[in-house]
Amino acid sequence: SFSSPYWTGLGIRRTRYIAAWDAVEHAGDRAQLDAYLRTARADGIEVLVAFSRARGINCPASPCSAPSVARYTTAVRQFHRRYPWIKLIQPWNEVNNPTQPTYKRPELAAAYYKVVRRICPRCTVPAADLQDVTNFRSYLRRFLRALHGPEPRLWALHNYTSINRF
């Protein structure tokens, strides 16, 4: 897509890619991620990688499991070793959305944020990627309490629920 005249005509220099949190561990996901990230890099496009649920996880239906902090840490380390040039990382996509295993677990989302900050201290990392759904405020309060530290300055916000419903 980066070589398409429609893309190049836009002059976009940054994009987002949503990857399974464990994509590096699975050959098919890894190959797709490799191709995208290496092509973007070759074309001078900076990529924000947003981690999300693994293949086969169907929240809110079953199974709806999230990785433990230890498993997530291992996967983020593997990702960072494989793609050290990626400096924009979103620890989890739409943490407060019912389609994510972090939906009712802001403490877990906060732990994932801390993991990414620790593994890649020079990365730009939004604290949480929140969607404008009904649990926004309560989720944010619990997330901030779980951080046990200074309030982050960078957040990712999706306002398409409001926009699409006027």
Coordinates of C-alpha atoms in Angstrom, one line a residue:
S1 CA 0.0 0.0 0.0
F2 CA 2.9 2.4 0.6
S3 CA 3.8 2.5 -3.1
S4 CA 0.2 3.1 -4.2
P5 CA -0.2 6.6 -5.8
Y6 CA -3.2 7.1 -3.6
W7 CA -1.0 6.7 -0.5
T8 CA 2.0 8.6 -1.8
G9 CA -0.3 11.5 -2.9
L10 CA -1.4 12.0 0.7
G11 CA 2.1 12.6 1.9
I12 CA 1.5 10.6 5.1
R13 CA 4.7 9.8 7.0
R14 CA 3.2 7.9 10.0
T15 CA 0.7 5.1 10.2
R16 CA -0.7 2.6 12.8
Y17 CA -0.5 -1.2 12.7
I18 CA -2.6 -3.3 15.1
A19 CA -0.7 -6.5 15.9
A20 CA -1.6 -9.5 18.1
W21 CA 0.4 -9.1 21.4
D22 CA 2.1 -12.4 20.6
A23 CA 2.5 -11.9 16.8
V24 CA 6.3 -12.4 16.9
E25 CA 5.8 -15.9 18.3
H26 CA 3.6 -17.2 15.4
A27 CA 5.1 -17.7 12.0
G28 CA 2.1 -16.4 10.0
D29 CA 1.5 -13.3 12.1
R30 CA 5.3 -12.7 12.2
A31 CA 5.6 -12.9 8.4
Q32 CA 2.8 -10.4 7.9
L33 CA 4.2 -8.0 10.6
D34 CA 7.7 -8.4 9.1
A35 CA 6.5 -7.5 5.6
Y36 CA 4.5 -4.5 6.8
L37 CA 7.2 -3.0 9.1
R38 CA 10.1 -3.6 6.8
T39 CA 8.3 -2.1 3.8
A40 CA 7.2 0.9 5.9
R41 CA 10.8 1.4 7.1
A42 CA 12.2 1.2 3.6
D43 CA 9.7 3.8 2.5
G44 CA 10.5 6.1 5.4
I45 CA 7.1 5.6 7.1
E46 CA 7.0 5.6 10.9
V47 CA 4.7 3.0 12.4
L48 CA 2.8 3.1 15.6
V49 CA 2.4 -0.5 16.6
A50 CA -0.7 -1.2 18.8
F51 CA -0.9 -4.5 20.5
S52 CA -4.3 -6.3 20.7
R53 CA -5.8 -9.6 21.5
A54 CA -4.3 -12.8 20.1
R55 CA -5.8 -14.7 17.2
G56 CA -8.7 -16.9 18.4
I57 CA -9.6 -14.6 21.3
N58 CA -13.2 -13.5 20.8
C59 CA -14.2 -11.1 23.5
P60 CA -16.7 -10.6 24.9
A61 CA -17.5 -14.2 23.9
S62 CA -15.3 -17.1 25.0
P63 CA -12.4 -17.4 25.0
C64 CA -11.6 -13.9 26.3
S65 CA -8.3 -14.3 28.0
A66 CA -5.5 -11.8 28.4
P67 CA -1.8 -12.7 28.7
S68 CA -0.3 -12.6 32.1
V69 CA 2.1 -9.7 32.8
A70 CA 5.0 -12.2 32.5
R71 CA 3.9 -13.6 29.1
Y72 CA 3.2 -10.1 27.9
T73 CA 6.7 -9.0 29.0
T74 CA 8.4 -11.9 27.1
A75 CA 6.4 -11.0 24.0
V76 CA 7.2 -7.3 24.1
R77 CA 10.9 -8.1 24.7
Q78 CA 10.8 -10.4 21.6
F79 CA 9.1 -7.7 19.6
H80 CA 11.6 -5.0 20.6
R81 CA 14.6 -7.3 19.8
R82 CA 13.2 -8.0 16.4
Y83 CA 12.1 -4.5 15.5
P84 CA 14.4 -2.1 17.5
W85 CA 13.6 0.8 15.1
I86 CA 9.9 0.8 16.2
K87 CA 9.7 3.7 18.7
L88 CA 5.9 4.3 18.8
I89 CA 4.2 1.5 20.8
Q90 CA 0.7 1.4 22.1
P91 CA 0.6 -1.2 24.9
W92 CA -3.0 -2.3 24.1
N93 CA -5.6 -1.2 21.6
E94 CA -8.9 0.2 23.0
V95 CA -8.3 -1.1 26.5
N96 CA -11.8 -0.2 27.7
N97 CA -13.7 -1.8 24.8
P98 CA -15.8 -5.0 25.4
T99 CA -14.0 -6.6 22.5
Q100 CA -10.7 -6.6 24.5
P101 CA -9.7 -8.8 27.4
T102 CA -8.6 -5.6 29.3
Y103 CA -12.2 -4.3 29.2
K104 CA -12.9 -4.9 32.9
R105 CA -9.2 -5.0 33.9
P106 CA -7.7 -1.5 33.9
E107 CA -5.1 -2.6 36.4
L108 CA -3.8 -5.1 33.9
A109 CA -3.8 -2.5 31.1
A110 CA -1.7 -0.3 33.5
A111 CA 0.7 -3.1 34.1
Y112 CA 1.1 -3.6 30.3
Y113 CA 1.9 0.2 30.0
K114 CA 4.6 -0.1 32.7
V115 CA 6.1 -3.1 30.9
V116 CA 6.4 -1.3 27.6
R117 CA 7.9 1.8 29.3
R118 CA 10.5 -0.4 31.1
I119 CA 11.5 -2.4 28.0
C120 CA 11.7 0.6 25.7
P121 CA 12.4 3.7 27.7
R122 CA 13.1 5.8 24.6
C123 CA 9.9 4.8 22.9
T124 CA 6.8 7.1 22.7
V125 CA 4.1 5.2 24.6
P126 CA 0.6 6.4 25.2
A127 CA -0.5 5.4 28.7
A128 CA -3.8 4.0 27.6
D129 CA -5.7 3.8 24.3
L130 CA -9.3 4.6 25.4
Q131 CA -12.5 4.6 23.4
D132 CA -15.3 7.0 24.2
V133 CA -17.7 4.4 25.6
T134 CA -19.7 4.4 28.8
N135 CA -17.0 3.1 31.1
F136 CA -14.5 5.8 30.0
R137 CA -14.3 7.8 33.3
S138 CA -14.4 4.9 35.7
Y139 CA -11.9 2.9 33.7
L140 CA -9.5 5.9 33.6
R141 CA -9.8 6.5 37.3
R142 CA -8.9 2.8 38.1
F143 CA -6.1 2.9 35.5
L144 CA -4.5 5.9 37.1
R145 CA -4.8 4.4 40.6
A146 CA -3.0 1.3 39.3
L147 CA -0.1 3.3 38.0
H148 CA 1.0 4.3 41.5
G149 CA 3.0 7.3 40.2
P150 CA 2.9 10.5 38.3
E151 CA 0.1 10.9 35.8
P152 CA 1.3 10.2 32.2
R153 CA 1.3 13.1 29.7
L154 CA 0.4 11.1 26.6
W155 CA -2.8 9.2 25.9
A156 CA -4.5 7.8 22.9
L157 CA -8.2 8.5 22.5
H158 CA -10.8 7.1 20.0
N159 CA -13.7 9.5 19.6
Y160 CA -15.5 7.6 16.8
T161 CA -18.4 6.5 19.0
S162 CA -19.3 10.1 19.6
I163 CA -18.6 11.2 16.1
N164 CA -20.5 8.4 14.5
R165 CA -23.5 8.9 16.7
F166 CA -23.4 12.8 16.5

